[in-house]
mmCIF file of C-alpha atoms in Angstrom:
data_model
loop_
_atom_site.group_PDB
_atom_site.id
_atom_site.type_symbol
_atom_site.label_atom_id
_atom_site.label_comp_id
_atom_site.label_asym_id
_atom_site.label_seq_id
_atom_site.Cartn_x
_atom_site.Cartn_y
_atom_site.Cartn_z
ATOM 1 C CA UNK A 21 0.052 0.049 -0.196
ATOM 2 C CA UNK A 22 1.419 3.823 -0.139
ATOM 3 C CA UNK A 23 0.545 5.897 2.443
ATOM 4 C CA UNK A 24 0.525 8.970 2.103
ATOM 5 C CA UNK A 25 2.082 12.290 4.556
ATOM 6 C CA UNK A 26 -1.839 12.478 5.808
ATOM 7 C CA UNK A 27 -1.966 8.454 6.423
ATOM 8 C CA UNK A 28 -4.047 7.964 4.288
ATOM 9 C CA UNK A 29 -3.549 4.543 1.888
ATOM 10 C CA UNK A 30 -3.583 4.914 -1.709
ATOM 11 C CA UNK A 31 -4.493 1.305 -3.175
ATOM 12 C CA UNK A 32 -0.906 0.002 -5.028
ATOM 13 C CA UNK A 33 -0.601 -4.079 -6.861
ATOM 14 C CA UNK A 34 3.065 -5.875 -6.322
ATOM 15 C CA UNK A 35 4.030 -8.342 -9.343
ATOM 16 C CA UNK A 36 7.612 -9.922 -8.504
ATOM 17 C CA UNK A 37 9.390 -11.127 -11.212
ATOM 18 C CA UNK A 38 12.169 -13.925 -11.251
ATOM 19 C CA UNK A 39 15.044 -11.349 -11.230
ATOM 20 C CA UNK A 40 16.407 -7.971 -10.585
ATOM 21 C CA UNK A 41 15.190 -5.075 -12.577
ATOM 22 C CA UNK A 42 15.922 -1.916 -12.525
ATOM 23 C CA UNK A 43 14.804 -0.331 -15.976
ATOM 24 C CA UNK A 44 11.042 0.687 -17.210
ATOM 25 C CA UNK A 45 9.738 2.391 -19.662
ATOM 26 C CA UNK A 46 5.726 2.910 -20.682
ATOM 27 C CA UNK A 47 4.535 0.890 -23.701
ATOM 28 C CA UNK A 48 3.185 4.050 -26.465
ATOM 29 C CA UNK A 49 -0.295 4.338 -27.398
ATOM 30 C CA UNK A 50 -0.530 4.056 -30.425
ATOM 31 C CA UNK A 51 -4.292 4.575 -30.468
ATOM 32 C CA UNK A 52 -5.560 8.193 -29.385
ATOM 33 C CA UNK A 53 -8.757 6.197 -28.302
ATOM 34 C CA UNK A 54 -7.515 3.798 -25.674
ATOM 35 C CA UNK A 55 -6.323 6.662 -23.525
ATOM 36 C CA UNK A 56 -10.028 7.195 -23.109
ATOM 37 C CA UNK A 57 -10.942 3.697 -22.326
ATOM 38 C CA UNK A 58 -11.076 3.550 -18.580
ATOM 39 C CA UNK A 59 -10.848 -0.720 -19.091
ATOM 40 C CA UNK A 60 -7.548 -0.790 -21.059
ATOM 41 C CA UNK A 61 -4.285 -2.025 -19.146
ATOM 42 C CA UNK A 62 -1.145 -0.546 -18.814
ATOM 43 C CA UNK A 63 1.656 -1.447 -20.722
ATOM 44 C CA UNK A 64 4.885 -1.981 -19.565
ATOM 45 C CA UNK A 65 8.396 -3.631 -20.333
ATOM 46 C CA UNK A 66 11.022 -3.867 -18.532
ATOM 47 C CA UNK A 67 14.629 -6.167 -18.715
ATOM 48 C CA UNK A 68 15.525 -8.514 -16.503
ATOM 49 C CA UNK A 69 19.349 -7.827 -15.106
ATOM 50 C CA UNK A 70 20.551 -11.255 -13.878
ATOM 51 C CA UNK A 71 24.760 -11.878 -13.832
ATOM 52 C CA UNK A 72 23.905 -15.214 -13.422
ATOM 53 C CA UNK A 73 21.079 -16.077 -15.496
ATOM 54 C CA UNK A 74 19.892 -16.043 -18.495
ATOM 55 C CA UNK A 75 17.810 -12.631 -19.600
ATOM 56 C CA UNK A 76 14.670 -11.819 -21.215
ATOM 57 C CA UNK A 77 12.530 -9.113 -21.926
ATOM 58 C CA UNK A 78 9.216 -8.395 -20.501
ATOM 59 C CA UNK A 79 6.103 -7.296 -20.689
ATOM 60 C CA UNK A 80 4.044 -6.392 -18.025
ATOM 61 C CA UNK A 81 0.259 -5.193 -17.971
ATOM 62 C CA UNK A 82 -2.004 -3.303 -15.154
ATOM 63 C CA UNK A 83 -5.784 -2.921 -15.464
ATOM 64 C CA UNK A 84 -6.626 -0.551 -13.115
ATOM 65 C CA UNK A 85 -10.594 -1.137 -13.359
ATOM 66 C CA UNK A 86 -9.419 -4.935 -12.320
ATOM 67 C CA UNK A 87 -6.371 -4.382 -10.671
ATOM 68 C CA UNK A 88 -4.897 -7.584 -12.567
ATOM 69 C CA UNK A 89 -1.567 -7.960 -13.791
ATOM 70 C CA UNK A 90 -0.182 -9.947 -16.801
ATOM 71 C CA UNK A 91 3.165 -10.911 -17.390
ATOM 72 C CA UNK A 92 4.957 -12.224 -20.380
ATOM 73 C CA UNK A 93 8.167 -12.714 -22.183
ATOM 74 C CA UNK A 94 8.310 -10.656 -24.804
ATOM 75 C CA UNK A 95 12.005 -12.258 -25.663
ATOM 76 C CA UNK A 96 14.098 -14.881 -23.567
ATOM 77 C CA UNK A 97 17.419 -14.487 -25.767
ATOM 78 C CA UNK A 98 18.920 -11.271 -24.248
ATOM 79 C CA UNK A 99 21.695 -14.280 -22.383
ATOM 80 C CA UNK A 100 23.763 -12.565 -20.755
ATOM 81 C CA UNK A 101 22.543 -9.227 -21.221
ATOM 82 C CA UNK A 102 21.715 -7.983 -17.938
ATOM 83 C CA UNK A 103 19.329 -5.108 -18.415
ATOM 84 C CA UNK A 104 21.048 -1.917 -17.256
ATOM 85 C CA UNK A 105 18.311 0.594 -18.962
ATOM 86 C CA UNK A 106 15.504 0.392 -21.604
ATOM 87 C CA UNK A 107 14.034 2.874 -24.074
ATOM 88 C CA UNK A 108 10.849 2.290 -27.134
ATOM 89 C CA UNK A 109 10.717 3.678 -30.130
ATOM 90 C CA UNK A 110 7.469 6.139 -30.747
ATOM 91 C CA UNK A 111 5.762 3.729 -33.176
ATOM 92 C CA UNK A 112 5.887 0.720 -30.261
ATOM 93 C CA UNK A 113 7.901 -1.864 -32.715
ATOM 94 C CA UNK A 114 11.629 -1.739 -31.771
ATOM 95 C CA UNK A 115 13.487 -1.750 -27.402
ATOM 96 C CA UNK A 116 16.883 -0.519 -27.542
ATOM 97 C CA UNK A 117 18.805 -2.521 -24.003
ATOM 98 C CA UNK A 118 22.240 -0.542 -22.889
ATOM 99 C CA UNK A 119 23.355 -4.213 -21.087
ATOM 100 C CA UNK A 120 26.366 -5.409 -18.496
ATOM 101 C CA UNK A 121 27.423 -8.422 -20.199
ATOM 102 C CA UNK A 122 26.985 -11.187 -18.319
ATOM 103 C CA UNK A 123 29.346 -13.688 -19.272
ATOM 104 C CA UNK A 124 32.761 -11.645 -19.648
ATOM 105 C CA UNK A 125 34.683 -12.331 -16.090
ATOM 106 C CA UNK A 126 37.607 -10.213 -16.740
ATOM 107 C CA UNK A 127 36.328 -6.967 -16.748
ATOM 108 C CA UNK A 128 33.226 -5.108 -17.567
ATOM 109 C CA UNK A 129 31.581 -4.363 -20.557
ATOM 110 C CA UNK A 130 28.846 -2.596 -22.024
ATOM 111 C CA UNK A 131 27.066 -2.265 -24.981
ATOM 112 C CA UNK A 132 23.642 -1.960 -26.329
ATOM 113 C CA UNK A 133 21.002 -4.013 -28.313
ATOM 114 C CA UNK A 134 18.066 -3.241 -30.597
ATOM 115 C CA UNK A 135 14.634 -6.545 -29.626
ATOM 116 C CA UNK A 136 11.489 -6.594 -32.122
ATOM 117 C CA UNK A 137 8.719 -5.709 -29.742
ATOM 118 C CA UNK A 138 6.006 -5.884 -32.427
ATOM 119 C CA UNK A 139 4.419 -8.509 -31.439
ATOM 120 C CA UNK A 140 3.694 -8.194 -27.987
ATOM 121 C CA UNK A 141 3.114 -12.235 -27.311
ATOM 122 C CA UNK A 142 6.243 -13.869 -27.794
ATOM 123 C CA UNK A 143 5.897 -15.630 -30.667
ATOM 124 C CA UNK A 144 7.589 -15.246 -33.737
ATOM 125 C CA UNK A 145 7.164 -14.050 -37.017
ATOM 126 C CA UNK A 146 7.956 -17.212 -39.254
ATOM 127 C CA UNK A 147 11.025 -14.961 -39.865
ATOM 128 C CA UNK A 148 11.562 -15.113 -36.666
ATOM 129 C CA UNK A 149 11.697 -11.285 -36.051
ATOM 130 C CA UNK A 150 10.525 -11.878 -31.687
ATOM 131 C CA UNK A 151 13.291 -13.761 -30.940
ATOM 132 C CA UNK A 152 15.725 -11.510 -32.881
ATOM 133 C CA UNK A 153 18.625 -9.448 -31.450
ATOM 134 C CA UNK A 154 20.640 -6.600 -33.065
ATOM 135 C CA UNK A 155 24.000 -5.246 -31.780
ATOM 136 C CA UNK A 156 24.926 -1.828 -32.293
ATOM 137 C CA UNK A 157 27.470 -1.705 -33.415
ATOM 138 C CA UNK A 158 30.578 0.991 -34.032
ATOM 139 C CA UNK A 159 31.488 1.204 -37.733
ATOM 140 C CA UNK A 160 34.274 2.774 -39.558
ATOM 141 C CA UNK A 161 35.893 3.766 -35.899
ATOM 142 C CA UNK A 162 38.929 2.506 -34.864
ATOM 143 C CA UNK A 163 39.449 -0.727 -31.685
ATOM 144 C CA UNK A 164 39.326 2.781 -29.540
ATOM 145 C CA UNK A 165 36.210 3.538 -30.230
ATOM 146 C CA UNK A 166 34.682 0.252 -30.060
ATOM 147 C CA UNK A 167 36.247 0.134 -25.608
ATOM 148 C CA UNK A 168 34.552 3.440 -25.043
ATOM 149 C CA UNK A 169 31.330 2.344 -26.811
ATOM 150 C CA UNK A 170 31.257 -0.528 -23.814
ATOM 151 C CA UNK A 171 30.713 2.158 -21.393
ATOM 152 C CA UNK A 172 27.767 2.697 -22.644
ATOM 153 C CA UNK A 173 24.735 3.507 -19.732
ATOM 154 C CA UNK A 174 21.656 5.612 -22.045
ATOM 155 C CA UNK A 175 19.599 4.853 -24.953
ATOM 156 C CA UNK A 176 16.985 7.065 -26.072
ATOM 157 C CA UNK A 177 14.599 7.110 -28.812
ATOM 158 C CA UNK A 178 14.128 10.194 -30.226
ATOM 159 C CA UNK A 179 10.427 10.891 -31.134
ATOM 160 C CA UNK A 180 10.713 14.081 -32.116
ATOM 161 C CA UNK A 181 12.793 12.336 -35.051
ATOM 162 C CA UNK A 182 11.244 9.705 -36.567
ATOM 163 C CA UNK A 183 14.464 6.659 -36.903
ATOM 164 C CA UNK A 184 16.711 9.011 -34.410
ATOM 165 C CA UNK A 185 18.015 7.030 -31.027
ATOM 166 C CA UNK A 186 21.404 8.575 -28.524
ATOM 167 C CA UNK A 187 23.888 6.304 -26.978
ATOM 168 C CA UNK A 188 26.053 8.618 -24.248
ATOM 169 C CA UNK A 189 29.213 6.521 -23.071
ATOM 170 C CA UNK A 190 31.799 7.701 -20.573
ATOM 171 C CA UNK A 191 32.803 9.576 -23.878
ATOM 172 C CA UNK A 192 31.128 10.313 -26.278
ATOM 173 C CA UNK A 193 27.388 11.045 -26.683
ATOM 174 C CA UNK A 194 26.437 9.037 -30.568
ATOM 175 C CA UNK A 195 23.566 9.596 -32.579
ATOM 176 C CA UNK A 196 22.414 6.807 -35.093
ATOM 177 C CA UNK A 197 19.498 6.742 -37.887
ATOM 178 C CA UNK A 198 18.048 4.273 -38.169
ATOM 179 C CA UNK A 199 18.076 2.155 -42.030
ATOM 180 C CA UNK A 200 15.887 1.247 -44.468
ATOM 181 C CA UNK A 201 17.385 -2.737 -43.132
ATOM 182 C CA UNK A 202 15.937 -1.884 -39.763
ATOM 183 C CA UNK A 203 19.426 -1.466 -38.260
ATOM 184 C CA UNK A 204 21.126 1.463 -36.666
ATOM 185 C CA UNK A 205 24.771 3.664 -37.339
ATOM 186 C CA UNK A 206 26.344 5.758 -35.581
ATOM 187 C CA UNK A 207 26.149 9.548 -38.299
ATOM 188 C CA UNK A 208 27.486 11.917 -35.623
ATOM 189 C CA UNK A 209 29.069 11.820 -32.096
ATOM 190 C CA UNK A 210 30.127 14.956 -29.335
ATOM 191 C CA UNK A 211 32.328 14.721 -26.410
ATOM 192 C CA UNK A 212 30.554 13.570 -23.223
ATOM 193 C CA UNK A 213 32.683 16.454 -21.219
ATOM 194 C CA UNK A 214 35.244 18.882 -21.786
ATOM 195 C CA UNK A 215 38.417 16.846 -19.705
ATOM 196 C CA UNK A 216 39.465 13.649 -21.854
ATOM 197 C CA UNK A 217 40.787 12.529 -18.170
ATOM 198 C CA UNK A 218 38.123 12.289 -16.241
ATOM 199 C CA UNK A 219 36.788 10.645 -18.769
ATOM 200 C CA UNK A 220 39.535 8.065 -18.950
ATOM 201 C CA UNK A 221 39.678 7.571 -15.490
ATOM 202 C CA UNK A 222 35.634 7.168 -15.385
ATOM 203 C CA UNK A 223 35.366 5.142 -18.433
ATOM 204 C CA UNK A 224 38.240 2.954 -16.854
ATOM 205 C CA UNK A 225 36.228 2.505 -13.520
ATOM 206 C CA UNK A 226 33.276 2.023 -15.561
ATOM 207 C CA UNK A 227 30.564 1.445 -12.307
ATOM 208 C CA UNK A 228 27.072 2.130 -12.345
ATOM 209 C CA UNK A 229 27.619 5.262 -8.872
ATOM 210 C CA UNK A 230 29.288 7.637 -11.201
ATOM 211 C CA UNK A 231 29.673 9.374 -14.638
ATOM 212 C CA UNK A 232 26.379 9.264 -16.752
ATOM 213 C CA UNK A 233 23.444 9.325 -15.503
ATOM 214 C CA UNK A 234 19.338 9.203 -16.660
ATOM 215 C CA UNK A 235 18.455 11.687 -19.889
ATOM 216 C CA UNK A 236 15.926 12.467 -22.014
ATOM 217 C CA UNK A 237 15.645 14.524 -25.481
ATOM 218 C CA UNK A 238 13.660 17.214 -25.853
ATOM 219 C CA UNK A 239 9.875 17.078 -26.993
ATOM 220 C CA UNK A 240 10.151 20.006 -27.837
ATOM 221 C CA UNK A 241 12.999 20.661 -29.819
ATOM 222 C CA UNK A 242 14.115 17.583 -31.974
ATOM 223 C CA UNK A 243 18.095 18.277 -31.829
ATOM 224 C CA UNK A 244 18.069 18.872 -27.825
ATOM 225 C CA UNK A 245 19.386 15.882 -25.383
ATOM 226 C CA UNK A 246 20.212 16.350 -22.212
ATOM 227 C CA UNK A 247 21.178 13.802 -19.134
ATOM 228 C CA UNK A 248 23.005 13.724 -15.710
ATOM 229 C CA UNK A 249 27.117 13.882 -16.583
ATOM 230 C CA UNK A 250 29.201 13.660 -12.780
ATOM 231 C CA UNK A 251 27.233 16.537 -11.179
ATOM 232 C CA UNK A 252 26.359 18.236 -14.040
ATOM 233 C CA UNK A 253 24.049 18.434 -16.735
ATOM 234 C CA UNK A 254 25.005 18.405 -20.003
ATOM 235 C CA UNK A 255 22.555 19.455 -23.429
ATOM 236 C CA UNK A 256 23.466 17.981 -26.529
ATOM 237 C CA UNK A 257 22.981 19.492 -29.967
ATOM 238 C CA UNK A 258 22.482 15.874 -32.028
ATOM 239 C CA UNK A 259 23.147 18.729 -35.206
ATOM 240 C CA UNK A 260 26.301 19.875 -34.655
ATOM 241 C CA UNK A 261 27.023 17.303 -32.457
ATOM 242 C CA UNK A 262 28.066 19.578 -29.660
ATOM 243 C CA UNK A 263 28.071 20.209 -26.173
ATOM 244 C CA UNK A 264 25.184 22.795 -26.269
ATOM 245 C CA UNK A 265 24.704 23.892 -22.630
ATOM 246 C CA UNK A 266 25.723 22.730 -19.344
ATOM 247 C CA UNK A 267 23.946 23.784 -15.754
ATOM 248 C CA UNK A 268 27.498 22.424 -13.666
ATOM 249 C CA UNK A 269 26.997 20.514 -9.774
ATOM 250 C CA UNK A 270 23.520 21.229 -10.722
ATOM 251 C CA UNK A 271 23.899 18.462 -7.569
ATOM 252 C CA UNK A 272 26.427 17.073 -5.562
ATOM 253 C CA UNK A 273 28.548 13.968 -6.624
ATOM 254 C CA UNK A 274 25.928 12.501 -9.538
ATOM 255 C CA UNK A 275 22.932 14.234 -11.847
ATOM 256 C CA UNK A 276 21.292 11.011 -11.369
ATOM 257 C CA UNK A 277 18.477 12.317 -14.194
ATOM 258 C CA UNK A 278 16.832 14.930 -16.166
ATOM 259 C CA UNK A 279 13.145 14.917 -17.536
ATOM 260 C CA UNK A 280 11.876 17.366 -19.814
ATOM 261 C CA UNK A 281 8.393 18.671 -18.800
ATOM 262 C CA UNK A 282 6.075 17.135 -21.471
ATOM 263 C CA UNK A 283 4.177 20.530 -22.182
ATOM 264 C CA UNK A 284 5.857 23.456 -20.601
ATOM 265 C CA UNK A 285 8.825 24.221 -22.757
ATOM 266 C CA UNK A 286 12.343 24.487 -21.785
ATOM 267 C CA UNK A 287 11.714 23.871 -17.908
ATOM 268 C CA UNK A 288 13.145 20.975 -16.713
ATOM 269 C CA UNK A 289 13.896 18.543 -13.669
ATOM 270 C CA UNK A 290 16.632 17.107 -12.288
ATOM 271 C CA UNK A 291 17.571 14.848 -9.147
ATOM 272 C CA UNK A 292 20.820 13.792 -7.753
ATOM 273 C CA UNK A 293 22.958 12.349 -5.256
ATOM 274 C CA UNK A 294 21.352 14.494 -3.189
ATOM 275 C CA UNK A 295 18.186 13.236 -2.508
ATOM 276 C CA UNK A 296 16.650 16.303 -3.996
ATOM 277 C CA UNK A 297 15.091 17.255 -7.143
ATOM 278 C CA UNK A 298 14.952 20.833 -8.947
ATOM 279 C CA UNK A 299 13.327 22.256 -11.704
ATOM 280 C CA UNK A 300 14.877 24.403 -13.934
ATOM 281 C CA UNK A 301 14.200 27.065 -16.428
ATOM 282 C CA UNK A 302 17.354 26.168 -19.289
ATOM 283 C CA UNK A 303 17.480 29.619 -20.241
ATOM 284 C CA UNK A 304 18.520 30.790 -17.671
ATOM 285 C CA UNK A 305 20.068 27.935 -15.367
ATOM 286 C CA UNK A 306 21.885 29.954 -12.798
ATOM 287 C CA UNK A 307 19.960 28.845 -10.056
ATOM 288 C CA UNK A 308 17.047 26.029 -10.082
ATOM 289 C CA UNK A 309 13.416 27.293 -9.827
ATOM 290 C CA UNK A 310 11.948 25.087 -7.722
ATOM 291 C CA UNK A 311 14.097 22.890 -5.434
ATOM 292 C CA UNK A 312 12.112 19.644 -3.617
ATOM 293 C CA UNK A 313 13.339 17.588 -0.461
ATOM 294 C CA UNK A 314 12.061 14.204 0.873
ATOM 295 C CA UNK A 315 14.462 11.636 -0.064
ATOM 296 C CA UNK A 316 16.893 10.795 2.091
ATOM 297 C CA UNK A 317 18.888 9.105 -0.349
ATOM 298 C CA UNK A 318 20.296 8.800 -3.530
ATOM 299 C CA UNK A 319 17.163 9.864 -6.004
ATOM 300 C CA UNK A 320 17.990 7.714 -8.978
ATOM 301 C CA UNK A 321 14.781 8.259 -11.040
ATOM 302 C CA UNK A 322 12.062 11.513 -11.643
ATOM 303 C CA UNK A 323 9.433 11.968 -14.217
ATOM 304 C CA UNK A 324 7.017 14.199 -14.803
ATOM 305 C CA UNK A 325 3.056 12.790 -16.256
ATOM 306 C CA UNK A 326 3.726 13.170 -19.995
ATOM 307 C CA UNK A 327 -0.865 14.953 -19.404
ATOM 308 C CA UNK A 328 -0.649 16.708 -16.820
ATOM 309 C CA UNK A 329 3.008 18.146 -15.593
ATOM 310 C CA UNK A 330 1.694 19.355 -12.012
ATOM 311 C CA UNK A 331 2.146 15.604 -11.386
ATOM 312 C CA UNK A 332 5.652 14.616 -10.134
ATOM 313 C CA UNK A 333 7.236 11.101 -9.685
ATOM 314 C CA UNK A 334 10.474 10.178 -8.292
ATOM 315 C CA UNK A 335 12.565 6.403 -7.424
ATOM 316 C CA UNK A 336 15.207 6.188 -4.567
ATOM 317 C CA UNK A 337 17.746 4.420 -2.842
ATOM 318 C CA UNK A 338 15.745 5.015 0.233
ATOM 319 C CA UNK A 339 13.524 2.667 -0.568
ATOM 320 C CA UNK A 340 10.648 4.668 -1.716
ATOM 321 C CA UNK A 341 8.308 6.007 -4.681
ATOM 322 C CA UNK A 342 7.085 9.489 -4.357
ATOM 323 C CA UNK A 343 4.134 11.698 -5.405
ATOM 324 C CA UNK A 344 4.450 15.175 -5.766
ATOM 325 C CA UNK A 345 2.194 17.719 -6.890
ATOM 326 C CA UNK A 346 3.260 20.981 -8.322
ATOM 327 C CA UNK A 347 0.264 23.553 -7.721
ATOM 328 C CA UNK A 348 1.391 26.751 -9.786
ATOM 329 C CA UNK A 349 1.939 23.963 -12.611
ATOM 330 C CA UNK A 350 -2.405 23.902 -12.598
ATOM 331 C CA UNK A 351 -4.231 26.029 -14.485
ATOM 332 C CA UNK A 352 -4.463 29.340 -14.429
ATOM 333 C CA UNK A 353 -8.034 31.033 -12.955
ATOM 334 C CA UNK A 354 -9.162 34.226 -15.895
ATOM 335 C CA UNK A 355 -9.826 35.824 -12.404
ATOM 336 C CA UNK A 356 -7.448 36.094 -9.850
ATOM 337 C CA UNK A 357 -4.490 34.960 -11.867
ATOM 338 C CA UNK A 358 -4.047 32.141 -9.352
ATOM 339 C CA UNK A 359 -3.749 28.396 -9.957
ATOM 340 C CA UNK A 360 -7.384 27.105 -9.771
ATOM 341 C CA UNK A 361 -6.596 24.719 -7.433
ATOM 342 C CA UNK A 362 -3.766 25.233 -5.078
ATOM 343 C CA UNK A 363 -3.005 23.998 -1.971
ATOM 344 C CA UNK A 364 -4.854 25.680 0.753
ATOM 345 C CA UNK A 365 -2.584 25.565 3.332
ATOM 346 C CA UNK A 366 0.033 27.831 1.184
ATOM 347 C CA UNK A 367 -0.571 30.910 -0.330
ATOM 348 C CA UNK A 368 -0.047 31.375 -4.665
ATOM 349 C CA UNK A 369 4.375 32.734 -3.892
ATOM 350 C CA UNK A 370 4.908 30.099 -2.131
ATOM 351 C CA UNK A 371 5.807 28.074 -5.121
ATOM 352 C CA UNK A 372 5.645 24.645 -2.835
ATOM 353 C CA UNK A 373 5.368 20.879 -3.976
ATOM 354 C CA UNK A 374 3.688 19.120 -2.486
ATOM 355 C CA UNK A 375 4.030 14.905 -1.314
ATOM 356 C CA UNK A 376 0.458 12.858 -2.488
ATOM 357 C CA UNK A 377 2.118 9.571 -1.460
ATOM 358 C CA UNK A 378 5.451 8.120 -0.595
ATOM 359 C CA UNK A 379 5.211 4.006 -0.186
ATOM 360 C CA UNK A 380 8.251 1.969 1.395
ATOM 361 C CA UNK A 381 9.416 -1.194 -0.358
ATOM 362 C CA UNK A 382 9.783 -4.741 1.833
ATOM 363 C CA UNK A 383 13.392 -4.061 3.506
ATOM 364 C CA UNK A 384 13.913 -0.618 1.597
ATOM 365 C CA UNK A 385 14.713 -2.145 -1.702
ATOM 366 C CA UNK A 386 16.864 0.225 -3.965
ATOM 367 C CA UNK A 387 13.868 2.145 -6.085
ATOM 368 C CA UNK A 388 15.730 2.446 -9.769
ATOM 369 C CA UNK A 389 12.877 3.702 -11.860
ATOM 370 C CA UNK A 390 9.341 4.479 -12.431
ATOM 371 C CA UNK A 391 6.952 5.537 -15.060
ATOM 372 C CA UNK A 392 4.161 6.892 -15.867
ATOM 373 C CA UNK A 393 1.537 5.123 -17.882
ATOM 374 C CA UNK A 394 1.448 6.446 -21.739
ATOM 375 C CA UNK A 395 -2.555 4.634 -21.298
ATOM 376 C CA UNK A 396 -3.958 6.297 -18.273
ATOM 377 C CA UNK A 397 -2.097 9.337 -17.011
ATOM 378 C CA UNK A 398 -3.818 8.563 -13.178
ATOM 379 C CA UNK A 399 -1.578 5.048 -13.113
ATOM 380 C CA UNK A 400 2.272 4.607 -12.703
ATOM 381 C CA UNK A 401 4.904 1.998 -12.078
ATOM 382 C CA UNK A 402 8.369 1.416 -10.023
ATOM 383 C CA UNK A 403 10.743 -0.834 -9.813
ATOM 384 C CA UNK A 404 12.514 -2.333 -6.597
ATOM 385 C CA UNK A 405 16.091 -4.269 -7.168
ATOM 386 C CA UNK A 406 14.680 -6.958 -5.394
ATOM 387 C CA UNK A 407 12.687 -7.833 -8.994
ATOM 388 C CA UNK A 408 9.378 -6.426 -7.512
ATOM 389 C CA UNK A 409 7.672 -4.299 -10.191
ATOM 390 C CA UNK A 410 5.040 -2.075 -8.136
ATOM 391 C CA UNK A 411 1.478 -0.153 -10.331
ATOM 392 C CA UNK A 412 -0.659 2.791 -8.499
ATOM 393 C CA UNK A 413 -2.423 5.414 -8.914
ATOM 394 C CA UNK A 414 -3.332 8.967 -7.981
ATOM 395 C CA UNK A 415 -5.318 9.489 -5.311
ATOM 396 C CA UNK A 416 -9.462 9.735 -6.118
ATOM 397 C CA UNK A 417 -8.926 13.797 -4.186
ATOM 398 C CA UNK A 418 -6.214 14.692 -6.454
ATOM 399 C CA UNK A 419 -7.541 13.549 -9.760
ATOM 400 C CA UNK A 420 -10.823 15.619 -8.549
ATOM 401 C CA UNK A 421 -8.678 18.217 -7.844
ATOM 402 C CA UNK A 422 -7.231 18.633 -11.086
ATOM 403 C CA UNK A 423 -9.790 17.812 -13.074
ATOM 404 C CA UNK A 424 -13.197 19.455 -11.326
#
């Protein structure tokens, strides 16, 4: 159960997988009418993270109306590829998985593979597409480039540019194009850091604790991609293949995730090892617009609600996934000029973000990722290191606060 700060119980549903997971992404909604169907399930992809057994890409569907969960193995051929990060193309046909190779014992080796998910029931077509795992390769580069790519930690499809993909390793942000045969080729790349010695140091360590964090494409600028690099936020320009902007020391030690607001241009949210969430104006980023405290340890991931951007999610290694509401982002009353649904306990100028709910995992297992459903704006999911995926919904009173 989720217990909010007022002590009101909020229903949640757990499903335990047979392996650890640290990444989750919502299945995109292709049919515009699906979001209007209350009985439609909310789908999420997860990639298992096992260094000792075969890994798989799984589809987990949660139906809010019945509170039931259906689990399907979409691809069982990931083998020793322990999923570190995952994303899905805008048309929902392809997943990209960045992974650590559990089959190498002498050194840490990472990579990115692309998996066909056009048949979500896990059955292969006549050509066996559902079981195909295609590795991304750096064609035309020397052995050093291949070695650098083995430190990759992040991959994201460009939802504003069909066929676009970015991978970020400790040395380069690489921008890929999809070929006519369905494969990908690297087109341009930008240096991850200005300090090459730092890249050599962190690339040599190749750990999950430092270096490249999470990131996202700017939905209002198809050429801009932002992600965490060490303590900074780095904005890459895919067109010029350069670091276009940097928010220095956005968080203490490590910036773990960078997410653009889907509805408001120039706004982004970050989280990091200082246990904070921060909201920034990308045009003037000397200091954050808002700082949100509440977690007691690293915050691994954050997410804007794709429809109602006042609703925010955060996932932390303190064992909690937290739901927040930014009252200042509520619709504005045309008469008063103030947010219509502003909290009664705060003044219109408070710029406060209210905590709505916080779920603490069993034994405070670290929660590595969280995601909103693409078919139901009130449903979200998170995954804990133990392999438990949790589904929850925005409390009814918060829905009324937003809608009425």
